[in-house]
Structures are given as C-alpha cells and as structure tokens.
C-alpha positions as YAML, in Angstrom:
chain: A
units: angstrom
residues:
- id: 1
  name: PHE
  ca: [-51.31, 30.28, -40.99]
- id: 2
  name: LEU
  ca: [-48.99, 31.42, -38.34]
- id: 3
  name: ILE
  ca: [-49.75, 28.21, -36.22]
- id: 4
  name: TYR
  ca: [-49.13, 26.03, -39.43]
- id: 5
  name: ASN
  ca: [-45.67, 27.69, -39.95]
- id: 6
  name: PHE
  ca: [-44.81, 27.51, -36.26]
- id: 7
  name: PHE
  ca: [-45.14, 23.62, -36.39]
- id: 8
  name: PHE
  ca: [-43.64, 23.31, -39.87]
- id: 9
  name: PHE
  ca: [-40.44, 24.94, -39.21]
- id: 10
  name: SER
  ca: [-40.14, 23.55, -35.59]
- id: 11
  name: SER
  ca: [-40.23, 20.09, -36.97]
- id: 12
  name: ARG
  ca: [-37.89, 20.95, -39.68]
- id: 13
  name: ARG
  ca: [-35.28, 22.28, -37.09]
- id: 14
  name: ARG
  ca: [-35.76, 19.09, -34.77]
- id: 15
  name: HIS
  ca: [-35.31, 16.92, -37.80]
- id: 16
  name: THR
  ca: [-32.05, 18.73, -39.00]
- id: 17
  name: ARG
  ca: [-30.66, 18.83, -35.38]
- id: 18
  name: SER
  ca: [-31.38, 15.04, -35.19]
- id: 19
  name: SER
  ca: [-29.77, 14.26, -38.53]
- id: 20
  name: LEU
  ca: [-26.62, 16.25, -37.67]
- id: 21
  name: VAL
  ca: [-26.45, 14.39, -34.42]
- id: 22
  name: SER
  ca: [-26.83, 10.90, -36.18]
- id: 23
  name: TRP
  ca: [-24.42, 11.79, -38.88]
- id: 24
  name: ALA
  ca: [-21.79, 13.06, -36.13]
- id: 25
  name: ARG
  ca: [-22.06, 9.74, -34.24]
- id: 26
  name: ARG
  ca: [-21.89, 7.64, -37.43]
- id: 27
  name: CYS
  ca: [-18.66, 9.59, -38.21]
- id: 28
  name: VAL
  ca: [-17.26, 8.82, -34.86]
- id: 29
  name: GLN
  ca: [-17.95, 5.16, -34.83]
- id: 30
  name: GLU
  ca: [-16.99, 4.43, -38.44]
- id: 31
  name: THR
  ca: [-13.81, 6.82, -38.34]
- id: 32
  name: GLY
  ca: [-12.78, 6.13, -34.82]
- id: 33
  name: ILE
  ca: [-12.09, 9.98, -33.90]
- id: 34
  name: ASN
  ca: [-10.68, 10.36, -30.59]
- id: 35
  name: ALA
  ca: [-13.21, 11.07, -27.92]
- id: 36
  name: GLU
  ca: [-11.62, 14.28, -26.80]
- id: 37
  name: TYR
  ca: [-12.45, 15.95, -30.19]
- id: 38
  name: MET
  ca: [-16.29, 15.21, -29.83]
- id: 39
  name: GLY
  ca: [-18.03, 16.42, -26.88]
- id: 40
  name: ILE
  ca: [-21.13, 14.12, -27.88]
- id: 41
  name: PHE
  ca: [-18.84, 10.95, -27.97]
- id: 42
  name: ARG
  ca: [-20.13, 7.80, -26.41]
- id: 43
  name: MET
  ca: [-18.41, 4.42, -26.56]
- id: 44
  name: ASP
  ca: [-19.74, 0.99, -25.27]
- id: 45
  name: ILE
  ca: [-17.14, -1.15, -23.57]
- id: 46
  name: THR
  ca: [-17.46, -4.89, -23.09]
- id: 47
  name: VAL
  ca: [-16.59, -6.29, -19.64]
- id: 48
  name: LYS
  ca: [-15.79, -10.04, -19.26]
- id: 49
  name: SER
  ca: [-15.00, -12.13, -16.37]
- id: 50
  name: ARG
  ca: [-11.73, -13.80, -15.99]
- id: 51
  name: SER
  ca: [-13.16, -17.08, -17.25]
- id: 52
  name: GLY
  ca: [-14.35, -15.34, -20.53]
- id: 53
  name: LYS
  ca: [-18.07, -14.84, -19.92]
- id: 54
  name: GLU
  ca: [-19.49, -11.73, -20.84]
- id: 55
  name: MET
  ca: [-20.88, -9.47, -18.28]
- id: 56
  name: GLY
  ca: [-22.37, -6.78, -20.34]
- id: 57
  name: LYS
  ca: [-21.52, -3.56, -22.20]
- id: 58
  name: PHE
  ca: [-21.11, -0.21, -20.46]
- id: 59
  name: GLN
  ca: [-21.38, 3.24, -22.06]
- id: 60
  name: VAL
  ca: [-18.51, 5.67, -21.31]
- id: 61
  name: THR
  ca: [-17.62, 9.23, -22.38]
- id: 62
  name: GLU
  ca: [-14.09, 11.02, -22.74]
- id: 63
  name: SER
  ca: [-15.12, 12.32, -19.02]
- id: 64
  name: THR
  ca: [-15.85, 9.16, -17.48]
- id: 65
  name: LEU
  ca: [-13.28, 8.38, -14.42]
- id: 66
  name: VAL
  ca: [-12.25, 4.90, -13.49]
- id: 67
  name: LYS
  ca: [-14.23, 5.46, -10.17]
- id: 68
  name: ASP
  ca: [-17.40, 6.51, -12.23]
- id: 69
  name: PHE
  ca: [-17.13, 3.44, -14.41]
- id: 70
  name: LYS
  ca: [-16.99, 1.32, -11.11]
- id: 71
  name: LYS
  ca: [-20.11, 2.90, -9.91]
- id: 72
  name: GLN
  ca: [-21.85, 2.07, -13.16]
- id: 73
  name: PHE
  ca: [-20.78, -1.37, -12.94]
- id: 74
  name: HIS
  ca: [-21.88, -1.54, -9.31]
- id: 75
  name: LYS
  ca: [-25.40, -0.77, -10.28]
- id: 76
  name: ALA
  ca: [-25.38, -3.66, -12.79]
- id: 77
  name: PHE
  ca: [-23.97, -5.85, -10.33]
- id: 78
  name: PRO
  ca: [-24.71, -4.76, -6.64]
- id: 79
  name: GLN
  ca: [-22.76, -7.52, -4.99]
- id: 80
  name: TYR
  ca: [-19.59, -5.90, -6.32]
- id: 81
  name: TYR
  ca: [-19.18, -2.67, -4.67]
- id: 82
  name: PRO
  ca: [-16.36, -0.42, -6.11]
- id: 83
  name: SER
  ca: [-13.55, -1.34, -3.76]
- id: 84
  name: ARG
  ca: [-14.30, -4.96, -4.53]
- id: 85
  name: GLN
  ca: [-13.64, -4.38, -8.30]
- id: 86
  name: ALA
  ca: [-10.39, -4.66, -10.55]
- id: 87
  name: PHE
  ca: [-10.31, -4.03, -14.17]
- id: 88
  name: SER
  ca: [-7.55, -4.81, -16.68]
- id: 89
  name: ALA
  ca: [-7.27, -4.90, -20.50]
- id: 90
  name: ILE
  ca: [-4.74, -5.82, -23.22]
- id: 91
  name: ILE
  ca: [-3.65, -2.57, -24.46]
- id: 92
  name: GLN
  ca: [-1.01, -2.42, -27.28]
- id: 93
  name: GLY
  ca: [-0.06, -5.85, -26.40]
- id: 94
  name: LYS
  ca: [0.33, -5.32, -22.75]
- id: 95
  name: ASP
  ca: [-1.80, -6.33, -19.63]
- id: 96
  name: GLU
  ca: [-2.88, -2.82, -18.28]
- id: 97
  name: SER
  ca: [-4.48, -2.44, -14.97]
- id: 98
  name: LEU
  ca: [-6.83, 0.38, -14.38]
- id: 99
  name: LYS
  ca: [-5.55, 1.26, -10.93]
- id: 100
  name: ASP
  ca: [-6.09, 4.97, -10.76]
- id: 101
  name: ASP
  ca: [-9.63, 5.74, -9.80]
- id: 102
  name: ASN
  ca: [-9.39, 9.49, -10.77]
- id: 103
  name: LYS
  ca: [-8.14, 8.95, -14.17]
- id: 104
  name: PRO
  ca: [-10.50, 9.24, -17.23]
- id: 105
  name: ILE
  ca: [-10.90, 5.58, -18.31]
- id: 106
  name: LEU
  ca: [-10.24, 6.54, -22.03]
- id: 107
  name: THR
  ca: [-6.80, 7.92, -21.39]
- id: 108
  name: TYR
  ca: [-5.71, 4.11, -20.79]
- id: 109
  name: GLY
  ca: [-5.82, 3.81, -24.60]
- id: 110
  name: ILE
  ca: [-9.06, 1.88, -24.46]
- id: 111
  name: THR
  ca: [-11.00, 1.75, -27.76]
- id: 112
  name: LYS
  ca: [-14.39, 0.23, -28.80]
- id: 113
  name: ASP
  ca: [-12.62, -3.11, -29.39]
- id: 114
  name: THR
  ca: [-11.06, -3.30, -26.12]
- id: 115
  name: GLU
  ca: [-12.43, -5.90, -23.73]
- id: 116
  name: LEU
  ca: [-12.13, -5.17, -19.93]
- id: 117
  name: ILE
  ca: [-11.49, -8.14, -17.65]
- id: 118
  name: PHE
  ca: [-13.20, -7.88, -14.32]
- id: 119
  name: LYS
  ca: [-11.65, -9.32, -11.20]
- id: 120
  name: ASP
  ca: [-13.53, -9.75, -7.97]
- id: 121
  name: LEU
  ca: [-11.21, -8.83, -5.16]
- id: 122
  name: GLY
  ca: [-13.47, -10.33, -2.46]
- id: 123
  name: PRO
  ca: [-14.85, -8.87, 0.48]
- id: 124
  name: GLN
  ca: [-13.01, -5.69, 1.61]
- id: 125
  name: ILE
  ca: [-12.10, -3.62, 4.68]
- id: 126
  name: GLY
  ca: [-10.88, -0.29, 5.18]
- id: 127
  name: TRP
  ca: [-7.13, 0.17, 5.91]
- id: 128
  name: GLY
  ca: [-7.93, 2.34, 8.94]
- id: 129
  name: THR
  ca: [-10.22, -0.14, 10.41]
- id: 130
  name: VAL
  ca: [-7.56, -2.75, 9.98]
- id: 131
  name: PHE
  ca: [-4.90, -0.63, 11.76]
- id: 132
  name: LEU
  ca: [-7.41, 0.07, 14.68]
- id: 133
  name: ILE
  ca: [-8.10, -3.70, 15.13]
- id: 134
  name: GLU
  ca: [-4.28, -4.63, 15.02]
- id: 135
  name: TYR
  ca: [-3.29, -2.08, 17.68]
- id: 136
  name: MET
  ca: [-6.11, -2.73, 19.92]
- id: 137
  name: GLY
  ca: [-4.72, -6.02, 20.64]
- id: 138
  name: PRO
  ca: [-1.86, -5.18, 22.75]
- id: 139
  name: LEU
  ca: [-4.01, -2.41, 24.40]
- id: 140
  name: LEU
  ca: [-6.22, -4.94, 25.62]
- id: 141
  name: ILE
  ca: [-3.76, -7.90, 26.48]
- id: 142
  name: PHE
  ca: [-1.28, -6.11, 28.41]
- id: 143
  name: PRO
  ca: [-3.66, -4.64, 31.00]
- id: 144
  name: LEU
  ca: [-5.21, -8.12, 31.33]
- id: 145
  name: PHE
  ca: [-1.79, -9.66, 32.26]
- id: 146
  name: TYR
  ca: [-0.79, -6.43, 34.32]
- id: 147
  name: PHE
  ca: [-4.10, -6.04, 36.29]
- id: 148
  name: LEU
  ca: [-5.46, -9.57, 36.28]
- id: 149
  name: PRO
  ca: [-2.47, -11.91, 36.48]
- id: 150
  name: ASN
  ca: [-4.34, -14.68, 38.38]
- id: 151
  name: LEU
  ca: [-6.10, -15.37, 34.99]
- id: 152
  name: PHE
  ca: [-2.77, -16.71, 33.80]
- id: 153
  name: TYR
  ca: [-0.37, -17.65, 36.57]
- id: 154
  name: SER
  ca: [-0.89, -19.75, 39.62]
- id: 155
  name: SER
  ca: [1.39, -17.80, 42.09]
- id: 156
  name: PRO
  ca: [-0.72, -15.90, 44.69]
- id: 157
  name: ASN
  ca: [0.98, -12.59, 45.19]
- id: 158
  name: TYR
  ca: [2.23, -10.24, 42.38]
- id: 159
  name: ILE
  ca: [4.28, -7.40, 42.94]
- id: 160
  name: TRP
  ca: [5.71, -5.80, 39.69]
- id: 161
  name: ASN
  ca: [9.11, -4.46, 39.52]
- id: 162
  name: CYS
  ca: [10.44, -1.26, 37.97]
- id: 163
  name: THR
  ca: [11.03, -2.86, 34.64]
- id: 164
  name: GLN
  ca: [7.75, -4.43, 34.44]
- id: 165
  name: LYS
  ca: [5.98, -1.17, 35.34]
- id: 166
  name: MET
  ca: [7.79, 0.80, 32.85]
- id: 167
  name: ALA
  ca: [7.66, -1.68, 29.96]
- id: 168
  name: PHE
  ca: [3.86, -1.59, 30.64]
- id: 169
  name: VAL
  ca: [3.88, 2.28, 30.12]
- id: 170
  name: MET
  ca: [5.90, 1.95, 27.24]
- id: 171
  name: VAL
  ca: [3.80, -0.61, 25.21]
- id: 172
  name: ILE
  ca: [0.49, 1.33, 26.17]
- id: 173
  name: ILE
  ca: [1.87, 4.52, 24.96]
- id: 174
  name: HIS
  ca: [3.36, 3.11, 21.76]
- id: 175
  name: TYR
  ca: [-0.22, 1.55, 20.92]
- id: 176
  name: LEU
  ca: [-2.01, 4.70, 21.97]
- id: 177
  name: LYS
  ca: [0.15, 6.64, 19.60]
- id: 178
  name: ARG
  ca: [-0.44, 4.19, 16.75]
- id: 179
  name: GLU
  ca: [-4.17, 4.57, 17.08]
- id: 180
  name: PHE
  ca: [-3.93, 8.45, 17.33]
- id: 181
  name: GLU
  ca: [-2.11, 8.37, 14.05]
- id: 182
  name: THR
  ca: [-4.46, 5.95, 12.52]
- id: 183
  name: LEU
  ca: [-7.54, 8.43, 13.25]
- id: 184
  name: PHE
  ca: [-5.84, 11.61, 12.67]
- id: 185
  name: VAL
  ca: [-2.64, 11.37, 10.70]
- id: 186
  name: HIS
  ca: [-2.27, 8.51, 8.27]
- id: 187
  name: ARG
  ca: [-3.58, 9.01, 4.61]
- id: 188
  name: PHE
  ca: [-3.63, 5.73, 3.07]
- id: 189
  name: GLY
  ca: [-2.59, 5.13, -0.56]
- id: 190
  name: ASN
  ca: [-5.25, 2.34, -0.72]
- id: 191
  name: ASP
  ca: [-8.62, 2.48, 0.57]
- id: 192
  name: THR
  ca: [-9.14, -1.04, 1.36]
- id: 193
  name: MET
  ca: [-7.66, -4.50, 1.59]
- id: 194
  name: PRO
  ca: [-9.04, -8.25, 1.48]
- id: 195
  name: ARG
  ca: [-11.09, -8.88, 4.70]
- id: 196
  name: TYR
  ca: [-9.35, -12.17, 5.43]
- id: 197
  name: ARG
  ca: [-5.87, -10.46, 5.78]
- id: 198
  name: VAL
  ca: [-7.25, -8.80, 9.01]
- id: 199
  name: ILE
  ca: [-6.69, -12.04, 10.97]
- id: 200
  name: ILE
  ca: [-3.27, -12.42, 9.40]
- id: 201
  name: ASN
  ca: [-2.05, -9.00, 10.16]
- id: 202
  name: SER
  ca: [-3.54, -8.95, 13.59]
- id: 203
  name: SER
  ca: [-1.80, -12.20, 14.66]
- id: 204
  name: HIS
  ca: [1.45, -10.26, 14.49]
- id: 205
  name: TYR
  ca: [0.21, -7.67, 17.15]
- id: 206
  name: TRP
  ca: [-2.32, -9.81, 19.28]
- id: 207
  name: ILE
  ca: [-0.17, -12.89, 19.35]
- id: 208
  name: LEU
  ca: [3.44, -12.09, 18.77]
- id: 209
  name: GLY
  ca: [3.61, -8.37, 20.02]
- id: 210
  name: GLY
  ca: [0.82, -8.85, 22.66]
- id: 211
  name: ALA
  ca: [0.20, -12.12, 24.32]
- id: 212
  name: LEU
  ca: [3.82, -13.79, 23.94]
- id: 213
  name: ILE
  ca: [5.72, -10.57, 25.17]
- id: 214
  name: ALA
  ca: [3.08, -9.96, 28.06]
- id: 215
  name: TYR
  ca: [3.02, -13.53, 29.08]
- id: 216
  name: PHE
  ca: [6.97, -13.86, 29.60]
- id: 217
  name: LEU
  ca: [7.36, -10.26, 30.73]
- id: 218
  name: PHE
  ca: [4.81, -10.61, 33.62]
- id: 219
  name: ARG
  ca: [5.28, -14.15, 34.65]
- id: 220
  name: PRO
  ca: [6.38, -14.74, 38.17]
- id: 221
  name: GLU
  ca: [9.86, -16.18, 37.17]
- id: 222
  name: TYR
  ca: [10.73, -13.01, 35.27]
- id: 223
  name: GLU
  ca: [14.08, -11.48, 36.27]
- id: 224
  name: PRO
  ca: [14.68, -8.06, 35.02]
- id: 225
  name: PRO
  ca: [18.19, -7.40, 33.58]
- id: 226
  name: LYS
  ca: [20.79, -5.79, 36.04]
- id: 227
  name: TYR
  ca: [21.58, -2.77, 34.19]
- id: 228
  name: PRO
  ca: [23.07, 0.34, 35.91]
- id: 229
  name: SER
  ca: [20.55, 2.91, 36.39]
- id: 230
  name: ALA
  ca: [22.04, 5.28, 33.74]
- id: 231
  name: VAL
  ca: [21.70, 2.60, 31.02]
- id: 232
  name: CYS
  ca: [18.12, 2.07, 32.13]
- id: 233
  name: TRP
  ca: [17.22, 5.72, 31.69]
- id: 234
  name: ALA
  ca: [19.04, 5.74, 28.46]
- id: 235
  name: LEU
  ca: [17.19, 3.08, 27.10]
- id: 236
  name: ILE
  ca: [13.92, 4.78, 28.17]
- id: 237
  name: GLY
  ca: [14.99, 7.98, 26.71]
- id: 238
  name: GLY
  ca: [15.95, 6.25, 23.41]
- id: 239
  name: PHE
  ca: [12.45, 4.60, 23.30]
- id: 240
  name: PHE
  ca: [10.57, 7.72, 23.65]
- id: 241
  name: LEU
  ca: [12.82, 9.86, 21.34]
- id: 242
  name: ALA
  ca: [12.31, 7.07, 18.48]
- id: 243
  name: GLU
  ca: [8.66, 7.29, 19.44]
- id: 244
  name: PHE
  ca: [8.70, 10.97, 18.81]
- id: 245
  name: MET
  ca: [10.76, 10.96, 15.75]
- id: 246
  name: ASN
  ca: [8.56, 8.22, 14.19]
- id: 247
  name: LEU
  ca: [5.40, 10.33, 14.83]
- id: 248
  name: ARG
  ca: [7.02, 13.38, 13.20]
- id: 249
  name: CYS
  ca: [7.87, 11.37, 10.13]
- id: 250
  name: HIS
  ca: [4.22, 10.29, 9.77]
- id: 251
  name: TYR
  ca: [3.30, 14.06, 9.88]
- id: 252
  name: ILE
  ca: [5.96, 14.57, 7.09]
- id: 253
  name: LEU
  ca: [4.44, 11.99, 4.88]
- id: 254
  name: LYS
  ca: [0.94, 13.19, 5.63]
- id: 255
  name: ASN
  ca: [1.83, 16.58, 4.41]
- id: 256
  name: LEU
  ca: [3.30, 15.22, 1.23]
- id: 257
  name: ARG
  ca: [-0.31, 13.72, 0.31]
- id: 258
  name: PRO
  ca: [-3.32, 16.03, -0.05]
- id: 259
  name: GLU
  ca: [-6.53, 14.44, 1.57]
- id: 260
  name: GLY
  ca: [-8.45, 12.33, -0.73]
- id: 261
  name: SER
  ca: [-5.64, 12.05, -3.10]
- id: 262
  name: LYS
  ca: [-2.86, 9.40, -4.01]
- id: 263
  name: VAL
  ca: [-0.17, 11.96, -4.74]
- id: 264
  name: ARG
  ca: [3.33, 11.05, -3.60]
- id: 265
  name: GLY
  ca: [6.29, 13.13, -2.99]
- id: 266
  name: ILE
  ca: [9.83, 12.89, -1.76]
- id: 267
  name: PRO
  ca: [10.00, 13.26, 2.24]
- id: 268
  name: ASN
  ca: [12.77, 15.32, 3.83]
- id: 269
  name: GLY
  ca: [13.88, 15.74, 7.46]
- id: 270
  name: CYS
  ca: [13.86, 13.25, 10.57]
- id: 271
  name: GLY
  ca: [16.10, 11.09, 8.88]
- id: 272
  name: PHE
  ca: [14.68, 10.78, 5.45]
- id: 273
  name: GLY
  ca: [17.89, 12.17, 3.86]
- id: 274
  name: LEU
  ca: [19.65, 9.33, 4.99]
- id: 275
  name: VAL
  ca: [17.33, 6.39, 4.57]
- id: 276
  name: SER
  ca: [14.12, 5.98, 2.37]
- id: 277
  name: CYS
  ca: [11.67, 4.96, 5.08]
- id: 278
  name: ALA
  ca: [12.75, 6.90, 8.26]
- id: 279
  name: ASN
  ca: [9.49, 6.10, 9.89]
- id: 280
  name: TYR
  ca: [10.49, 2.38, 9.74]
- id: 281
  name: PHE
  ca: [13.99, 3.06, 11.13]
- id: 282
  name: TRP
  ca: [12.61, 4.84, 14.14]
- id: 283
  name: GLU
  ca: [9.98, 2.21, 14.52]
- id: 284
  name: THR
  ca: [12.66, -0.27, 14.64]
- id: 285
  name: MET
  ca: [14.78, 1.70, 17.15]
- id: 286
  name: SER
  ca: [11.72, 1.86, 19.46]
- id: 287
  name: TRP
  ca: [11.57, -1.98, 19.53]
- id: 288
  name: LEU
  ca: [15.28, -2.37, 19.74]
- id: 289
  name: THR
  ca: [15.54, -0.23, 22.92]
- id: 290
  name: PHE
  ca: [12.36, -1.89, 24.23]
- id: 291
  name: ALA
  ca: [13.71, -5.39, 23.53]
- id: 292
  name: ILE
  ca: [17.19, -4.51, 25.37]
- id: 293
  name: PHE
  ca: [15.34, -2.84, 28.20]
- id: 294
  name: ILE
  ca: [13.11, -6.01, 29.12]
- id: 295
  name: ASN
  ca: [15.70, -8.49, 27.97]
- id: 296
  name: CYS
  ca: [13.04, -11.03, 27.23]
- id: 297
  name: TYR
  ca: [13.69, -13.45, 24.25]
- id: 298
  name: THR
  ca: [10.03, -12.81, 23.05]
- id: 299
  name: GLY
  ca: [10.88, -8.99, 22.80]
- id: 300
  name: TYR
  ca: [13.94, -9.85, 20.54]
- id: 301
  name: LEU
  ca: [11.71, -12.13, 18.62]
- id: 302
  name: PHE
  ca: [9.03, -9.57, 17.89]
- id: 303
  name: LEU
  ca: [11.76, -6.98, 17.12]
- id: 304
  name: ILE
  ca: [13.35, -9.31, 14.39]
- id: 305
  name: VAL
  ca: [10.10, -10.18, 12.85]
- id: 306
  name: SER
  ca: [8.87, -6.43, 12.86]
- id: 307
  name: ALA
  ca: [12.30, -5.46, 11.42]
- id: 308
  name: GLY
  ca: [12.19, -7.88, 8.88]
- id: 309
  name: GLN
  ca: [8.85, -7.05, 7.49]
- id: 310
  name: MET
  ca: [9.66, -3.29, 7.58]
- id: 311
  name: ALA
  ca: [12.83, -3.91, 5.64]
- id: 312
  name: GLN
  ca: [10.98, -5.62, 2.89]
- id: 313
  name: TRP
  ca: [8.49, -2.76, 2.64]
- id: 314
  name: ALA
  ca: [11.30, -0.19, 2.61]
- id: 315
  name: LEU
  ca: [13.19, -1.87, -0.27]
- id: 316
  name: LYS
  ca: [9.88, -1.78, -2.43]
- id: 317
  name: LYS
  ca: [9.35, 1.70, -1.37]
- id: 318
  name: HIS
  ca: [13.01, 2.64, -2.25]
- id: 319
  name: ALA
  ca: [12.72, 1.22, -5.55]
- id: 320
  name: ARG
  ca: [9.48, 3.01, -6.05]
- id: 321
  name: TYR
  ca: [11.07, 6.31, -5.35]
- id: 322
  name: TYR
  ca: [13.67, 5.84, -8.05]
- id: 323
  name: LYS
  ca: [10.93, 4.74, -10.56]
- id: 324
  name: ASP
  ca: [8.42, 7.57, -9.86]
- id: 325
  name: PHE
  ca: [10.98, 10.45, -9.32]
- id: 326
  name: ASN
  ca: [13.58, 9.74, -12.25]
- id: 327
  name: GLY
  ca: [13.88, 13.38, -13.24]
- id: 328
  name: ASN
  ca: [11.90, 12.73, -16.56]
- id: 329
  name: ASP
  ca: [8.69, 14.76, -17.53]
- id: 330
  name: GLY
  ca: [9.52, 17.53, -15.03]
- id: 331
  name: THR
  ca: [9.48, 15.25, -12.03]
- id: 332
  name: GLN
  ca: [11.90, 15.48, -9.22]
- id: 333
  name: LYS
  ca: [15.14, 13.52, -9.03]
- id: 334
  name: TYR
  ca: [15.34, 11.10, -6.19]
...
C-alpha cells in the first residue's frame, strides 16, 4: 500500500509540474510575453544568409549574449568562427547590426518573427598581430640597408654620416616603441580585421616608411642638410619629446578602457584638452621633425600620407565623441 501511494503521488506531481510548464510555454508563445518576465522563456530565431537562404533556427533565452549566440552558430557551422560572423536584422523598420558581443541578444528588440541576416566577414586576423607585422617591416629593412649596403648599392665603401646614424637610431627606437605598445599598452576596440587587409596596411610601413626612406637615406649620393648644430639637436630633442608624449597618450587611452571591454571615455591631459586625438598629433610631430632632420623627399612623402590618414581617423573619432558623450542619459558632455 505504501509503495502504491508513493508511485501514485510521485507520478501525479510530475504530471502536474509538466502540465504547468507546458501551459506557461504556450502562454509565452501565444501572448508574446517579454522574456525578462519568464525565467523559463525560450525562443527560436531564424537565421538566413544574405541571399535569403535559411541556415537554421537557433534557440535563445533572455540571458543569451550576442557572443553566446555566435558560439552556438559556430557549432552548427564550424567554418564560421565567431570573429568571422556578423548579424543584422530589420527591427522596427531599421537595419540594426548586432555589434556588441556582450549585449543580450533579445535587448535589440528581436521577436520570434525576426529573421537574422548572417554575413561572412571572411578570414580574420587579430589586430595585435597585424600591428606586430606592420612595425616589423622597418625593423628589418633599415638594418639591412645600414649594415649590408652592398646588397643595394654598387659603391665599394660606405661611411655613414652623423645624420644617417642618428636617423637610423630614431627609426629603430620609434618602431621598437610601437611593438612594445602593441604587446603591453594597446587595448583594441575590435578584436580582428579581414586577413587581406594585412598586405594593404603593411605596405605603408614596409614600402613607404621602410624601403623607400631607407633607400634614399643611405644611398651614396645622399647629402645631409647643413643645419646649425643647435637646430639638429632641437630636431632630435623634438622627435624624442613627441615620442614620449605619444607613449603617454596611449597609456591614458589604455586606462580609460578596462581589459576585455569596449568601454570608451573622454581622455584628458597630454594635449587631449586641445585636440580630440592627441596621440595622432604627437605621432605627426615625430615624423615632421624626422622629415626635416633628414631632409629627404621620401621622408616628407611618408609624413604627408601618414598625417592625412591620421587626420581622417581623428575626424571620425571626434564626431563619435560628440555622439557618444552628448550629456544625455547621464553621459559626460564632450
């Protein structure tokens, strides 16, 4: 009798519990109750390719982050690792990109009728790796021209003048600093970039900032500018001052962003009170003093191209500061 009652009531409790769960799920599906009010909420999201082909349905909850969804998608399609994925959806008539990996996916306003559009970003490479590759170019090319000039010129004897020797030191120190910053200072807002961009980005440093400057700087016909000694030392001092200020700016930017996050803040000090991107300003000052010091047209060419690119980046960041820090919703006023 005791055994009978045990099984009878246990079965009844399981049946009652199962019925309640089923009823709650039907209520959620039929009434569209928001997920945050139902801890048991589950919802299937349809994913389609850009061509309109359905790629499957994926279950999410109110606590599913975008990065969690990407991992789930990666399990279904191993060739598309998370950094290669991009998702968007039409939400309230607008094309919305799911950019923030640490944001719950349902907070974008996604419903059971929303269709996510998947975009393959192509093979990716880490930003840190890209920077290391870029800056390695001049660190390899300048020593080749400096220590092995016979590989590039036919003149039998090479005796470097003071300008060439100091220019070599300036370049090596600059790019060693950049490698140090990449390894220990920079915190990147984006983890990866398309792999094909490595060749494009590296050409600026390997060819324009490396081979072209080194070739014309160390050629036998090179004649150093006849500056007074005070001017030479002022240019050298200005270069290293700008390098130091640029390093300090990067530490200021680092301290604004906790490790592993994409948090942004308003930088102050080291020129940030005068310009939005003081780090670019001091970088430009470094190359300006270097170009004047060597007085070589490839040095000026590298300065113009670099300053032009940094100016474009600075304008975009300046506009974003005004957009993100407009004083609304408790944010700082830029």
